Tab-separated table of N, CA and C in Angstrom:
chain	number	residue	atom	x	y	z
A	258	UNK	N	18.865	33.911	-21.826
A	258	UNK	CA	17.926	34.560	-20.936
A	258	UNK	C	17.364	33.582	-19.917
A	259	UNK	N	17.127	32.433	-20.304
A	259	UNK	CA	16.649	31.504	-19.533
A	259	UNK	C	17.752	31.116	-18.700
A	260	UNK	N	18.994	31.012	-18.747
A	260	UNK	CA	19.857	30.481	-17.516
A	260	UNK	C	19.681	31.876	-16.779
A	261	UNK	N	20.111	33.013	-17.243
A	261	UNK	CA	20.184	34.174	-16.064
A	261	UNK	C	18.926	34.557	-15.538
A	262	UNK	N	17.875	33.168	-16.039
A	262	UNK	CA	16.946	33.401	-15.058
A	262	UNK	C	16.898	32.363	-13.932
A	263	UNK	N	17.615	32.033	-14.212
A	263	UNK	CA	17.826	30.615	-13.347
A	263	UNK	C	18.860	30.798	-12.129
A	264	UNK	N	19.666	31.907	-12.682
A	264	UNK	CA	20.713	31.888	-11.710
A	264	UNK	C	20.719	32.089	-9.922
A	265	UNK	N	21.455	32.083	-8.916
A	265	UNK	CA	21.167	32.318	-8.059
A	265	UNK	C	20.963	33.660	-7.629
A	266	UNK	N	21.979	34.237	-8.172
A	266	UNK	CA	21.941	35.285	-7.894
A	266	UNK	C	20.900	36.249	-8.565
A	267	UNK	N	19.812	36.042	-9.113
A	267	UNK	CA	19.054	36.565	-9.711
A	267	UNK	C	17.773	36.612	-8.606
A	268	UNK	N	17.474	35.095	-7.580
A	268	UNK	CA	16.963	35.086	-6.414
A	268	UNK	C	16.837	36.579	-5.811
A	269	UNK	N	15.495	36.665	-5.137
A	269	UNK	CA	15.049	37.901	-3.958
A	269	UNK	C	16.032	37.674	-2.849
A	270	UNK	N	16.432	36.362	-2.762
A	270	UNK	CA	16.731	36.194	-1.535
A	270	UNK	C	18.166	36.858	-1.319
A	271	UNK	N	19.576	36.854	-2.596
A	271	UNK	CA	20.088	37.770	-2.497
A	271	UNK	C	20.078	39.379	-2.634
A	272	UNK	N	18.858	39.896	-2.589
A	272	UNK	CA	18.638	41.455	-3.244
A	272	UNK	C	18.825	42.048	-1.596
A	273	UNK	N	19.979	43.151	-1.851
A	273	UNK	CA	19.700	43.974	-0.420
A	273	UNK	C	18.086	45.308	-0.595
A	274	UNK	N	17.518	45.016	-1.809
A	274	UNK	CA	16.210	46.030	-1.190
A	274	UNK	C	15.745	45.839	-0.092
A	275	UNK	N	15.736	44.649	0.906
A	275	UNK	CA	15.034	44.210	1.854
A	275	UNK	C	15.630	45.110	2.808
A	276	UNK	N	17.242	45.276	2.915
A	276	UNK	CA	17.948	45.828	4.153
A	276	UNK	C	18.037	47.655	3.855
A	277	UNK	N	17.372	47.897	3.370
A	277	UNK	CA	17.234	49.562	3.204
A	277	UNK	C	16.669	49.878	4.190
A	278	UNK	N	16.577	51.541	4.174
A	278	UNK	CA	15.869	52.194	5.037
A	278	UNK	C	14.342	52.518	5.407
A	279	UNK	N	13.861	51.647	4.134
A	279	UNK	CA	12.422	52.076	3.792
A	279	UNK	C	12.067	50.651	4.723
A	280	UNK	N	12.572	49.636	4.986
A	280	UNK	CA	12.166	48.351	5.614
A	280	UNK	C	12.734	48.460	7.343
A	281	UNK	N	13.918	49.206	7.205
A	281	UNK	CA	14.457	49.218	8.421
A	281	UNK	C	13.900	50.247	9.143
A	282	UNK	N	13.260	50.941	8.808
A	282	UNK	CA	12.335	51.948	9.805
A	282	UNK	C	11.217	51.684	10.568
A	283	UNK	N	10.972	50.555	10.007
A	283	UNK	CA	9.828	49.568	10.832
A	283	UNK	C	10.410	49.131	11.961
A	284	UNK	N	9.674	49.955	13.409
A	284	UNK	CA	10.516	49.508	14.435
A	284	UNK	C	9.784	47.755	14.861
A	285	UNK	N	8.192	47.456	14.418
A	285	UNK	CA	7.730	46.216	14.449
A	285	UNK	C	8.026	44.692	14.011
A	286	UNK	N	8.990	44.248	14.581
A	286	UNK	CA	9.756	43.120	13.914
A	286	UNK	C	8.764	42.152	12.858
A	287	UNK	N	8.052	41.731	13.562
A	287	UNK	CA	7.240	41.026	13.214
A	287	UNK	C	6.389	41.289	12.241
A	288	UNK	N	6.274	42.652	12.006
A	288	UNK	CA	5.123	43.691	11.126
A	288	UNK	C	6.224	43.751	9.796
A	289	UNK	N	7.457	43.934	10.087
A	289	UNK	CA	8.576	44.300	9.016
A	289	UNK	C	8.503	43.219	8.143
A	290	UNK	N	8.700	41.756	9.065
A	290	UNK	CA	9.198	40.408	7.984
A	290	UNK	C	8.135	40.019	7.997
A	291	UNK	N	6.737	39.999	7.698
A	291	UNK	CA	5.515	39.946	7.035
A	291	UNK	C	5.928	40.563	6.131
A	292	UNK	N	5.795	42.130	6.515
A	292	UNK	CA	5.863	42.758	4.948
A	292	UNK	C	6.705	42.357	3.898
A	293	UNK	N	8.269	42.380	4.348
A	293	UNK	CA	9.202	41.816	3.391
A	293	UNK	C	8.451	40.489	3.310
A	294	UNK	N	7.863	39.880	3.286
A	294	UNK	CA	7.827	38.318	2.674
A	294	UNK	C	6.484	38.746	1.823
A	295	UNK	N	5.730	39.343	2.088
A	295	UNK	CA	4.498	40.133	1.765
A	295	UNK	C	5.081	40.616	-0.144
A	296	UNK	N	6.200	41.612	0.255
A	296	UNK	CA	6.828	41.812	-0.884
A	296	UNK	C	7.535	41.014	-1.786
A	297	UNK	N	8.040	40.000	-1.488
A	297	UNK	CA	8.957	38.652	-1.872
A	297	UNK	C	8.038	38.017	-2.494
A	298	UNK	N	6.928	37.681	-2.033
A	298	UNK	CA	5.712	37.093	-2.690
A	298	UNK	C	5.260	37.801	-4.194
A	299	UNK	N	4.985	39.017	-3.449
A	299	UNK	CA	4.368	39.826	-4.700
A	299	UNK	C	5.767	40.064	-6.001
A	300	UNK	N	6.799	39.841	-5.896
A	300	UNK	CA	7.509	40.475	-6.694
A	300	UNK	C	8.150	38.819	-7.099
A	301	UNK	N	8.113	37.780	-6.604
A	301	UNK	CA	8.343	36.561	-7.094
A	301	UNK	C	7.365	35.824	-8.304
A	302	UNK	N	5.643	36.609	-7.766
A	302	UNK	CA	4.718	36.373	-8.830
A	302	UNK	C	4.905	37.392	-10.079
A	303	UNK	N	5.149	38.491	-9.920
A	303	UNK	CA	5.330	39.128	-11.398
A	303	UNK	C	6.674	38.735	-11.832
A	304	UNK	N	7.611	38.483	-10.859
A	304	UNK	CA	9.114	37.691	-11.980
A	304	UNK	C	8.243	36.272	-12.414
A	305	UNK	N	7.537	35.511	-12.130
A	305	UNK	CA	6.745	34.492	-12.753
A	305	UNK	C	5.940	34.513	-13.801
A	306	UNK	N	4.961	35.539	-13.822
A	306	UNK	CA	4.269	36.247	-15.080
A	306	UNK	C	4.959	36.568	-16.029
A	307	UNK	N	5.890	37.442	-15.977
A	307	UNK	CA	6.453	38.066	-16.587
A	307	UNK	C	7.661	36.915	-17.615
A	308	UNK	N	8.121	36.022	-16.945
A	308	UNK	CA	9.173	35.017	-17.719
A	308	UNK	C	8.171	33.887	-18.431
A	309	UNK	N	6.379	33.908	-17.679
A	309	UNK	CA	5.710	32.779	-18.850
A	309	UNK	C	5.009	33.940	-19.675
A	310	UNK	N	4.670	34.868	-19.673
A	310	UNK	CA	4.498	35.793	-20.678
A	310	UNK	C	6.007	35.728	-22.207
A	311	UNK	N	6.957	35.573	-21.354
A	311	UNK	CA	8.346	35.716	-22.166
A	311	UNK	C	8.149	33.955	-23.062
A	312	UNK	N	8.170	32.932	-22.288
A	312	UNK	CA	7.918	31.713	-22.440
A	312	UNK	C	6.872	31.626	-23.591
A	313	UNK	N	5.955	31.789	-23.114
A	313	UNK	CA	4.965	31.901	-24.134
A	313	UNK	C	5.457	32.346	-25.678
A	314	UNK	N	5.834	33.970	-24.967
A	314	UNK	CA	6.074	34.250	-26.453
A	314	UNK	C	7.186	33.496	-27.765
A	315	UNK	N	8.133	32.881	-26.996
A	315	UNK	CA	9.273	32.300	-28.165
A	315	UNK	C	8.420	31.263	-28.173
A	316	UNK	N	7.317	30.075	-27.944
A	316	UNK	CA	6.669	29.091	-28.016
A	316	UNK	C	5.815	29.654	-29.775
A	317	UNK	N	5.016	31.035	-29.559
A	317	UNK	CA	4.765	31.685	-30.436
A	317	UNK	C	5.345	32.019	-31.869
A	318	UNK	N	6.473	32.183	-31.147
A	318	UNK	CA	7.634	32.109	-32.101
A	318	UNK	C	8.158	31.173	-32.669
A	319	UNK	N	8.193	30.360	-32.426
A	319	UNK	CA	8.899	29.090	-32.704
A	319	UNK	C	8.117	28.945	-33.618
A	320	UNK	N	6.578	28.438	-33.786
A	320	UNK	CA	5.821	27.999	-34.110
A	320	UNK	C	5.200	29.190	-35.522
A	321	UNK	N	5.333	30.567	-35.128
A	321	UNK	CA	5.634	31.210	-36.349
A	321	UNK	C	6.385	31.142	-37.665
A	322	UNK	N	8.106	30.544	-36.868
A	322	UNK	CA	9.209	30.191	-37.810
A	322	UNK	C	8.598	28.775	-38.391
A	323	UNK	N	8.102	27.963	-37.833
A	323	UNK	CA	8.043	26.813	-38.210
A	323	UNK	C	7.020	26.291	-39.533
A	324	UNK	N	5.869	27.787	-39.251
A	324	UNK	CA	4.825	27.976	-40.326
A	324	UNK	C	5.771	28.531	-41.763
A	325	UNK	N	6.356	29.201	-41.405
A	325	UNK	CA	7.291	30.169	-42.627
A	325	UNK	C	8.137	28.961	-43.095
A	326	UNK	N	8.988	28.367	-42.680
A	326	UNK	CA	9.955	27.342	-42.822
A	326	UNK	C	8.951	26.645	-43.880
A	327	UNK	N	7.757	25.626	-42.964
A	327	UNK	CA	6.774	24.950	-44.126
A	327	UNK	C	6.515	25.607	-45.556
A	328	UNK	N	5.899	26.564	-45.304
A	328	UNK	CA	5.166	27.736	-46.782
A	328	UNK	C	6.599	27.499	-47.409
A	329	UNK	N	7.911	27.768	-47.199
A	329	UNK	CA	9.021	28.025	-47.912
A	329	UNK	C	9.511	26.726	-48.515
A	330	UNK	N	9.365	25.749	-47.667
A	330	UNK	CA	9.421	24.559	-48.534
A	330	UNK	C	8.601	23.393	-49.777
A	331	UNK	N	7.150	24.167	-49.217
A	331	UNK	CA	5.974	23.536	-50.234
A	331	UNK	C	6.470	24.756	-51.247
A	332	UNK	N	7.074	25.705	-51.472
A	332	UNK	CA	7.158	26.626	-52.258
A	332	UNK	C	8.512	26.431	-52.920
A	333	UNK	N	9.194	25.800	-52.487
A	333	UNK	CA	10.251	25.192	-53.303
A	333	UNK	C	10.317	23.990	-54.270
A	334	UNK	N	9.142	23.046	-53.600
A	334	UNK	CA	9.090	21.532	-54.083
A	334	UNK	C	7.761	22.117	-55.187
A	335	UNK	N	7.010	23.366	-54.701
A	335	UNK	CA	6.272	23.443	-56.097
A	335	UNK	C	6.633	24.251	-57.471
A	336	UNK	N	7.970	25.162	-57.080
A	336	UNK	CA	8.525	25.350	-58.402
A	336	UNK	C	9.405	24.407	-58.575
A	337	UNK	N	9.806	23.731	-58.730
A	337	UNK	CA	10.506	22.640	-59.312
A	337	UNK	C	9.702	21.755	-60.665
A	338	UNK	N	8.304	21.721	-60.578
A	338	UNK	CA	7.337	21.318	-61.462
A	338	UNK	C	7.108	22.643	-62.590
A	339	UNK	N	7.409	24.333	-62.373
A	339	UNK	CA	7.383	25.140	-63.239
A	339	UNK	C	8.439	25.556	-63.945
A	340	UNK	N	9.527	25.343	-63.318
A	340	UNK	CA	10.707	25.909	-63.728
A	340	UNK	C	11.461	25.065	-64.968
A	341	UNK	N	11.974	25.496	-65.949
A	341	UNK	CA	12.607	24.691	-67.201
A	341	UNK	C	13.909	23.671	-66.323
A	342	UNK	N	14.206	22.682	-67.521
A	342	UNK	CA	15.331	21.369	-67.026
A	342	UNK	C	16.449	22.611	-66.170
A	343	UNK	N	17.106	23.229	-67.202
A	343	UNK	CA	18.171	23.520	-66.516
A	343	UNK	C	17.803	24.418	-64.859
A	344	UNK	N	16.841	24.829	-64.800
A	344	UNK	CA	16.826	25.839	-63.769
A	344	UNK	C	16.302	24.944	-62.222
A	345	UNK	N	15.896	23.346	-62.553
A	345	UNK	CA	15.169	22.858	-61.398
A	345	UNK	C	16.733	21.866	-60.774
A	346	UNK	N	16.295	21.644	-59.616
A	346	UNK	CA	17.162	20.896	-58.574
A	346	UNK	C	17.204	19.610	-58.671
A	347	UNK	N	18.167	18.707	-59.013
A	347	UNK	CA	18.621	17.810	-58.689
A	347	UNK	C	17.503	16.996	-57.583
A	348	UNK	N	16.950	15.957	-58.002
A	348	UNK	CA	15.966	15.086	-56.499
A	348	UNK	C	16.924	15.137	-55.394
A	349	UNK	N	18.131	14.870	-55.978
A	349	UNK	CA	19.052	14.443	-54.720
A	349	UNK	C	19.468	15.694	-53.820
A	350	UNK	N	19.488	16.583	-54.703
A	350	UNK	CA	19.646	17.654	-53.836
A	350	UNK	C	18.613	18.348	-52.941
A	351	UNK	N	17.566	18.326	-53.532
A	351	UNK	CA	15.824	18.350	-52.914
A	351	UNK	C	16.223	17.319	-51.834
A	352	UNK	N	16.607	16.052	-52.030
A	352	UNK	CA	16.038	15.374	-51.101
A	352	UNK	C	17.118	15.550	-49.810
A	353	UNK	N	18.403	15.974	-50.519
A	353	UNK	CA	19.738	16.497	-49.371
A	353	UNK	C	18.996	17.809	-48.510
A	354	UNK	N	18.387	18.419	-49.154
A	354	UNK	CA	17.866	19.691	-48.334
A	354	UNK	C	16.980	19.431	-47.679
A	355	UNK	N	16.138	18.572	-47.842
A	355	UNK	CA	14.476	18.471	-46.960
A	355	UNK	C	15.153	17.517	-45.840
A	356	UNK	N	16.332	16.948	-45.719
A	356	UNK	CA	16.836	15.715	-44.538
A	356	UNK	C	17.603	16.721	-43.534
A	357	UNK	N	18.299	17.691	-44.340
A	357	UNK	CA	19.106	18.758	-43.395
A	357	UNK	C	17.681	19.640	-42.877
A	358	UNK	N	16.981	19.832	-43.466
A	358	UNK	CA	16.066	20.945	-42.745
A	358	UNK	C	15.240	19.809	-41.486
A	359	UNK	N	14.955	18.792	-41.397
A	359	UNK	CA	14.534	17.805	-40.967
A	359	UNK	C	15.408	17.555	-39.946
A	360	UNK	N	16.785	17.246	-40.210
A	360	UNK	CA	17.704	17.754	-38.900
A	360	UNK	C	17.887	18.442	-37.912
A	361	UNK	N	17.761	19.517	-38.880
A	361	UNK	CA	17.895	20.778	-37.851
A	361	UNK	C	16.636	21.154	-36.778
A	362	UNK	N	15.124	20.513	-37.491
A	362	UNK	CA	14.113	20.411	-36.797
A	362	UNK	C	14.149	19.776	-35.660
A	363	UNK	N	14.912	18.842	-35.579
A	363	UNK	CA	14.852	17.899	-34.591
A	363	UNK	C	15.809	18.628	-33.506
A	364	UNK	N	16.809	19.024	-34.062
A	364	UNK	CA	17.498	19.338	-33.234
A	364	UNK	C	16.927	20.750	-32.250
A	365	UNK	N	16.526	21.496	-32.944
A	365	UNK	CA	15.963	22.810	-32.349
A	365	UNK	C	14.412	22.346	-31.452
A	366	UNK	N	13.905	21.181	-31.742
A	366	UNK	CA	13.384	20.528	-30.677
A	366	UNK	C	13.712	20.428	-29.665
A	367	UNK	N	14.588	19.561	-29.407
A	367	UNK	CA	15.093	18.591	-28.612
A	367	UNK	C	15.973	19.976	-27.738
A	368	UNK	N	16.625	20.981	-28.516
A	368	UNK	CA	17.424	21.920	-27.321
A	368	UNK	C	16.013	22.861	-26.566
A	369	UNK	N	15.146	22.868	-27.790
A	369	UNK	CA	13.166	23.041	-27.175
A	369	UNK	C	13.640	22.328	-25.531
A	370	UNK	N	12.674	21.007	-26.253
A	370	UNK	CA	12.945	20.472	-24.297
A	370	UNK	C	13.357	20.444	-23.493
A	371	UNK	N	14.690	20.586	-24.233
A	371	UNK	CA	15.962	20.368	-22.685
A	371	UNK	C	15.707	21.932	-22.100
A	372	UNK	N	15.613	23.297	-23.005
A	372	UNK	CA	15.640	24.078	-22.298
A	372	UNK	C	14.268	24.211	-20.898
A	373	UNK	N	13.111	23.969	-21.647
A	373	UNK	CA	11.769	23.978	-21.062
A	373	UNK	C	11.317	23.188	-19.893
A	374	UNK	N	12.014	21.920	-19.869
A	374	UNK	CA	11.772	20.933	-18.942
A	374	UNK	C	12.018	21.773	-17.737
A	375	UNK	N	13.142	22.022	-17.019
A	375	UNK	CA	13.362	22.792	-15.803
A	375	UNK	C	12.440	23.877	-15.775
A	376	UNK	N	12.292	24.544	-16.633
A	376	UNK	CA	11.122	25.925	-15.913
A	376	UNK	C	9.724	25.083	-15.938
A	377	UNK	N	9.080	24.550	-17.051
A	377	UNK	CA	7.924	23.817	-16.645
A	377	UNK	C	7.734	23.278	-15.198
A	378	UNK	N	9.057	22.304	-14.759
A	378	UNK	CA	9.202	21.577	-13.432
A	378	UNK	C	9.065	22.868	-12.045
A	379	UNK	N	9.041	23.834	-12.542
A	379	UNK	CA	8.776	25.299	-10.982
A	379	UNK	C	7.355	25.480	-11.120
């Protein structure tokens, strides 16, 4: 969603709404491309609202998963202390799982930034 918001062609500047009949009936040149820029403006700020409203929300999200992820792992490392010999995990395997989940954190970071950096930078 974020590249096809990025794209060019997603730009006002290619949209033929401008060259319709509702713009071209304006016999006032000058009165017309006010307005169209008038409109370009206004419809560039709600595509802006509207994608940090979107922004926002997976930030929300993220940070939702990231609460659940935690609870699920203090909830793993604390049955391990209830559960009988045969039924608890291996340290090594505890400790193989908390380095992969730790991985993957980083990583879903880091594609975090790379995606965010460019829209932050507009």
């Amino acid at each position: 969603q974020i590249t096809y918001y990025n794209l060019p062609s997603q730009s006002l500047t290619c949209s033929n709404i401008f060259n319709g009949p509702l713009f071209n009936s304006i016999q006032n040149i000058p009165l017309r491309e006010e307005l169209i820029q008038k409109c370009k403006d206004v419809a560039e700020q709600g595509r802006n609202n509207l994608f940090n409203i979107y922004f926002r929300s997976a930030e929300d999200q993220r940070e939702e998963y990231k609460k659940k992820h935690e609870i699920n792992v203090k909830k793993m490392n604390e049955s391990q202390y209830t559960l009988n010999q045969n039924e608890k995990l291996s340290s090594i395997l505890i400790q193989l799982i908390n380095e992969r989940c730790n991985k993957i954190g980083e990583r879903i970071q880091c594609i975090y930034k790379f995606k965010s950096e460019p829209l932050l930078l507009k």
